[in-house]
Coordinates of C-alpha atoms in Angstrom, one line a residue:
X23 CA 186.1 -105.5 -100.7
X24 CA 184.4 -108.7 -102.3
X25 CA 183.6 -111.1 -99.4
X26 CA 186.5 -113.9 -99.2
X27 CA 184.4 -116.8 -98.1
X28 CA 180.4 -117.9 -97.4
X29 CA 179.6 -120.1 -94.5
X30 CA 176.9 -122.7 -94.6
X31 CA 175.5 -124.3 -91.3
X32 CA 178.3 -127.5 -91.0
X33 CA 181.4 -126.0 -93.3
X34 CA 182.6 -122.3 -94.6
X35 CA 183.8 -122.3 -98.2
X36 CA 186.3 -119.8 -99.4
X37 CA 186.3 -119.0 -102.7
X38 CA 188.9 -115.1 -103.4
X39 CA 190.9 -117.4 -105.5
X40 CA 188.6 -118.9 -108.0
X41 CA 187.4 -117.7 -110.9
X42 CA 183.4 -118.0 -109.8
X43 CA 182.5 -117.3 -107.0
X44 CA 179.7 -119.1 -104.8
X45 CA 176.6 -119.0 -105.8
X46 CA 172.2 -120.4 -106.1
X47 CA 173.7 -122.4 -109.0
X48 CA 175.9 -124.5 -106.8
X49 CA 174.4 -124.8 -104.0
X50 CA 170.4 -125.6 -106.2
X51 CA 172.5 -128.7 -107.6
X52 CA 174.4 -129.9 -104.6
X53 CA 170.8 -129.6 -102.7
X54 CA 169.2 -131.5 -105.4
X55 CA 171.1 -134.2 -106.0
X56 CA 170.1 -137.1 -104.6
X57 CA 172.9 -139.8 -103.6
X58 CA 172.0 -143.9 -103.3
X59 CA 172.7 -144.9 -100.0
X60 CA 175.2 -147.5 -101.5
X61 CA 177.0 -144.6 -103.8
X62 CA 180.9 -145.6 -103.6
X63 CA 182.7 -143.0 -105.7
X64 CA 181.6 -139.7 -107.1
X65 CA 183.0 -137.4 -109.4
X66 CA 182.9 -133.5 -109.9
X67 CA 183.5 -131.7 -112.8
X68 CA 184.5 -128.1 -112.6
X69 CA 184.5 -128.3 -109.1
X70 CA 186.1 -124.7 -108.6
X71 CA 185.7 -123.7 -104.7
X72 CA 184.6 -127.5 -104.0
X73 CA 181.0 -126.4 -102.9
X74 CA 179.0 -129.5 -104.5
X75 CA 181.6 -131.8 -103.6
X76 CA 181.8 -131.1 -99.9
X77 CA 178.0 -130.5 -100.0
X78 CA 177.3 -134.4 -101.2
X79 CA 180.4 -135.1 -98.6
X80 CA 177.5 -133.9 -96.3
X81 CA 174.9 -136.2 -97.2
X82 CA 176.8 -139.3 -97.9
X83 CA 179.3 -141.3 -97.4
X84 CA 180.6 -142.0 -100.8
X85 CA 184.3 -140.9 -102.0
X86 CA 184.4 -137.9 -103.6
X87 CA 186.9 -136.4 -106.3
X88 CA 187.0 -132.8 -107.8
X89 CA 188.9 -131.9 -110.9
X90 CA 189.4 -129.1 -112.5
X91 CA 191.2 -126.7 -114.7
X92 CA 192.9 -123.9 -112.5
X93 CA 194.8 -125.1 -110.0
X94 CA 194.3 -121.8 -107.7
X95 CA 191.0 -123.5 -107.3
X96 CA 192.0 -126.8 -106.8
X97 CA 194.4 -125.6 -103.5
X98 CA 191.5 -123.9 -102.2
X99 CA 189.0 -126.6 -102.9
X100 CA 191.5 -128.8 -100.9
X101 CA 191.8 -126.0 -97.8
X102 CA 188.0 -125.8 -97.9
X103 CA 187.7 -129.6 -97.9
X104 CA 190.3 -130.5 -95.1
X105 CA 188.2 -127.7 -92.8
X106 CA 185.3 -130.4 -93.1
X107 CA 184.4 -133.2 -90.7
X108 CA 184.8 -135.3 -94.4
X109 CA 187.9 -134.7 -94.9
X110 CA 188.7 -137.8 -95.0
X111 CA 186.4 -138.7 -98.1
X112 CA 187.3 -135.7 -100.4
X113 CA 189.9 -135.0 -103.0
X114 CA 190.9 -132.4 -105.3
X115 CA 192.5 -132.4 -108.5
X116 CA 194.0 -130.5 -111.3
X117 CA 192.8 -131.5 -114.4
X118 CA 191.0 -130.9 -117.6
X119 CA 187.8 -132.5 -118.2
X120 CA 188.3 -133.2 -121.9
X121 CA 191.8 -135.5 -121.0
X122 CA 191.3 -136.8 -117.9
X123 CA 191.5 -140.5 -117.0
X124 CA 189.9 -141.6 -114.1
X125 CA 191.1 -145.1 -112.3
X126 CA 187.8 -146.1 -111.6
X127 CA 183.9 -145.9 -112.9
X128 CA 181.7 -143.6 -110.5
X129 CA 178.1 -143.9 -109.1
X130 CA 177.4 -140.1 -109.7
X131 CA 179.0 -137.4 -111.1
X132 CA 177.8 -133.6 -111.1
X133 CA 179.1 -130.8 -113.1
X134 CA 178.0 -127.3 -112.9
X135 CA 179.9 -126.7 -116.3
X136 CA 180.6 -123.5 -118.4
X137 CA 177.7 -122.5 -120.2
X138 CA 178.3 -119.5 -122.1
X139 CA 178.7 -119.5 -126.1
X140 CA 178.9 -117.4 -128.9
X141 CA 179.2 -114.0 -126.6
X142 CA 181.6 -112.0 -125.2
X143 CA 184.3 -112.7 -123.2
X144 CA 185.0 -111.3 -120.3
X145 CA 188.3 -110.0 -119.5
X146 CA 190.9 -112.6 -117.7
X147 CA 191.7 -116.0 -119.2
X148 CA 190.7 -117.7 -115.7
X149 CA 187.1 -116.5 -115.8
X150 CA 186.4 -117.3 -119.0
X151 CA 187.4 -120.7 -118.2
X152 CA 184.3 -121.0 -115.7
X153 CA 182.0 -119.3 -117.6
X154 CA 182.4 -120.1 -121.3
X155 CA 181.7 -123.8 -123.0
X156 CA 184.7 -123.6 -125.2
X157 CA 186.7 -124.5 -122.7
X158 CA 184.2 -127.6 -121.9
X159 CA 181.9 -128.1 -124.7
X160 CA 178.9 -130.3 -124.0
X161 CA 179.3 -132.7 -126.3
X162 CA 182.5 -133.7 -125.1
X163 CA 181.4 -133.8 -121.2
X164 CA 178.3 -135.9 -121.8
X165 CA 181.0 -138.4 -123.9
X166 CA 183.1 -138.4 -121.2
X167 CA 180.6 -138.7 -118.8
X168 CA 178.9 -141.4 -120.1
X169 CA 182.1 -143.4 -120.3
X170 CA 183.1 -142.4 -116.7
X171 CA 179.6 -143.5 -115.1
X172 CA 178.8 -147.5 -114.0
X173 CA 175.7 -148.3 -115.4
X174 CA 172.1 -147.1 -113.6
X175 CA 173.7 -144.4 -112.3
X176 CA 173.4 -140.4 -112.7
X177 CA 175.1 -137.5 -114.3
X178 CA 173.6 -134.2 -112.9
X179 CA 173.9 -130.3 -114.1
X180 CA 172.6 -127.0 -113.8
X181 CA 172.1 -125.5 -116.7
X182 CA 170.6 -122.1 -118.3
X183 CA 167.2 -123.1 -119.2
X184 CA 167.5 -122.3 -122.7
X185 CA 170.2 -124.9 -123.2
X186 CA 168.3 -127.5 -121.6
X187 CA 166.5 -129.2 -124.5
X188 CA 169.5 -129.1 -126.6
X189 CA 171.7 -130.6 -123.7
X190 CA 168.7 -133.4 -123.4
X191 CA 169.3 -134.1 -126.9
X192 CA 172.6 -134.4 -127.1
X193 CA 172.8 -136.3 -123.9
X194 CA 170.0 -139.0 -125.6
X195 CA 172.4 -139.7 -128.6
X196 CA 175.2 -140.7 -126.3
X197 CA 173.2 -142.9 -124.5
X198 CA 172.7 -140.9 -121.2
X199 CA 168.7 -141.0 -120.8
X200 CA 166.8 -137.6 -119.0
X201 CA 166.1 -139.1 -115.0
X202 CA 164.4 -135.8 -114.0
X203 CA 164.2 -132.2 -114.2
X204 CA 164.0 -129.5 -112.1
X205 CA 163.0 -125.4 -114.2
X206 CA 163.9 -122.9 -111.9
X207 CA 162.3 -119.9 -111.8
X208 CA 163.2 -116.4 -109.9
X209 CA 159.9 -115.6 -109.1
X210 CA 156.4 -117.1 -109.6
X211 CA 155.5 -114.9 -113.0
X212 CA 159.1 -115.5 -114.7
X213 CA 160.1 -117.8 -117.5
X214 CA 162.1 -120.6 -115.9
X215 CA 166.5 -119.4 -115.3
X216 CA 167.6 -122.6 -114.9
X217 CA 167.0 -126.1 -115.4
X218 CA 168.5 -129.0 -113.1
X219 CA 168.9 -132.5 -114.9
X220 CA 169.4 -135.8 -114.0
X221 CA 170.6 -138.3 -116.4
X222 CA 171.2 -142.2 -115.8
X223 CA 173.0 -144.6 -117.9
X224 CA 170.5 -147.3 -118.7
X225 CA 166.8 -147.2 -119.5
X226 CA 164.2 -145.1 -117.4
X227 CA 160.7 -144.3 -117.1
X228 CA 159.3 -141.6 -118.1
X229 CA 161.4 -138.6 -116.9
X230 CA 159.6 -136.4 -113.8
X231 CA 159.8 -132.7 -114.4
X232 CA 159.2 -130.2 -112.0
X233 CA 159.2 -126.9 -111.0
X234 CA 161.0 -124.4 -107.6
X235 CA 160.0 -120.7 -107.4
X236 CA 163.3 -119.6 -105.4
X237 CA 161.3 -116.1 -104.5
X238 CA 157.5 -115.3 -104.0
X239 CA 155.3 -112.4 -105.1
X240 CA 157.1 -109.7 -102.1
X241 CA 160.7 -111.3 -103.0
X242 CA 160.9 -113.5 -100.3
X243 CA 162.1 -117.2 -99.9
X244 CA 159.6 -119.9 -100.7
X245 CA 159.3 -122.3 -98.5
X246 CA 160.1 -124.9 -101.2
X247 CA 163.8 -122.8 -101.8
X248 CA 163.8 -123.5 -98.0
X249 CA 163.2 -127.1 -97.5
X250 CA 165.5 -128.0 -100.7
X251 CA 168.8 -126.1 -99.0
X252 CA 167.4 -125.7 -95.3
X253 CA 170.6 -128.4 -94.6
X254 CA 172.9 -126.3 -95.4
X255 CA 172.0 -122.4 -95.7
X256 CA 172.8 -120.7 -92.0
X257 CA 169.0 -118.4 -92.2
X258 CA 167.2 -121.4 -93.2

């Protein structure tokens, strides 16, 4: 039987009724994120189970909405949340990305959004959801994100590395300018499996790239992996 929930050191997150499960993507991008002490509202996109929600909820004291498609999700996001100490400060909500109409401009917003195109689907409409970009295509969630965010403040994904430049791109024409990067890699010898980005609205130096090895040489943690998520994984 497929395991029903994961528990991090301060809050458990169940996730049997969402589409995607929990997983390094999530919790890399609520680790790296980085939230101004003065942060007032955030927003996530896609927020499924509500890990990267109530995983900024941790390390901050800023508002924080989730939206997204399947309401399944949503209910669970709001079980998982109310379960928290910051309760108080989270909020789930069905909607759909591509129509949604916030009542106010945030200071951050994350999105670990659907990234697969032109493949196979995989059986079950509510999966493909999560995984694929039709649902969620990029162009349309840096638009909207753009309008969404006040100005000097971020929009942060995990992506596939391979979509990364093209996702910098397109984020540059709509006026969202690359922050920093982070190109993950599995092991020390592998080509890079995912990228994390920062983007802010308004001008910024040069971007700072860097890079995490989640495993060393024997398969074994880094201690980089460690001190990025050593807040919230329960072996860390």
């Amino acid at each position: 039987m497929a395991k029903t929930h994961f528990d991090f050191k301060k809050f458990t997150i169940y996730h049997d009724k969402c589409a995607m499960k929990v997983g390094t993507d999530g919790v890399l991008l609520g680790a790296w994120t980085e939230v101004c002490p003065d942060s007032k509202y955030i927003l996530d996109i896609g927020t499924g189970s509500g890990l990267i929600a109530i995983m900024l909820a941790q390390k901050c004291n800023a508002y924080i909405i989730g939206i997204d498609i399947d309401e399944e999700a949503v209910n669970q996001a709001t079980d998982n949340g109310k379960k928290t100490p910051w309760s108080q400060r989270l909020h789930f909500e069905v909607e759909n990305a591509l129509t949604y109409i916030p009542q106010k401009k945030f200071d951050l917003i994350t999105c670990n959004p659907p990234f697969f195109t032109n493949s196979l689907q995989c059986p079950g409409e509510k999966r493909n959801y999560a995984r694929h970009s039709d649902a969620l295509p990029f162009d349309a969630l840096i638009a909207n994100a753009y309008t969404w965010l006040n100005d000097g403040t971020c929009f942060n994904v995990v992506l596939p590395a391979s979509s990364a430049d093209a996702f910098i791109q397109m984020a540059w024409e709509r006026g969202l300018n690359l922050h920093k990067r982070c190109m993950i890699h599995s092991l020390p010898e592998s080509m890079p499996k995912r990228a994390l980005l920062s983007f802010k609205k308004g001008s910024t130096p040069y971007p700072q790239t860097t890079r995490l090895m989640v495993r060393d040489r024997n398969g074994i943690y880094t201690e980089e992996y460690k001190k990025l998520t050593e807040e919230y994984y329960i072996h860390f």
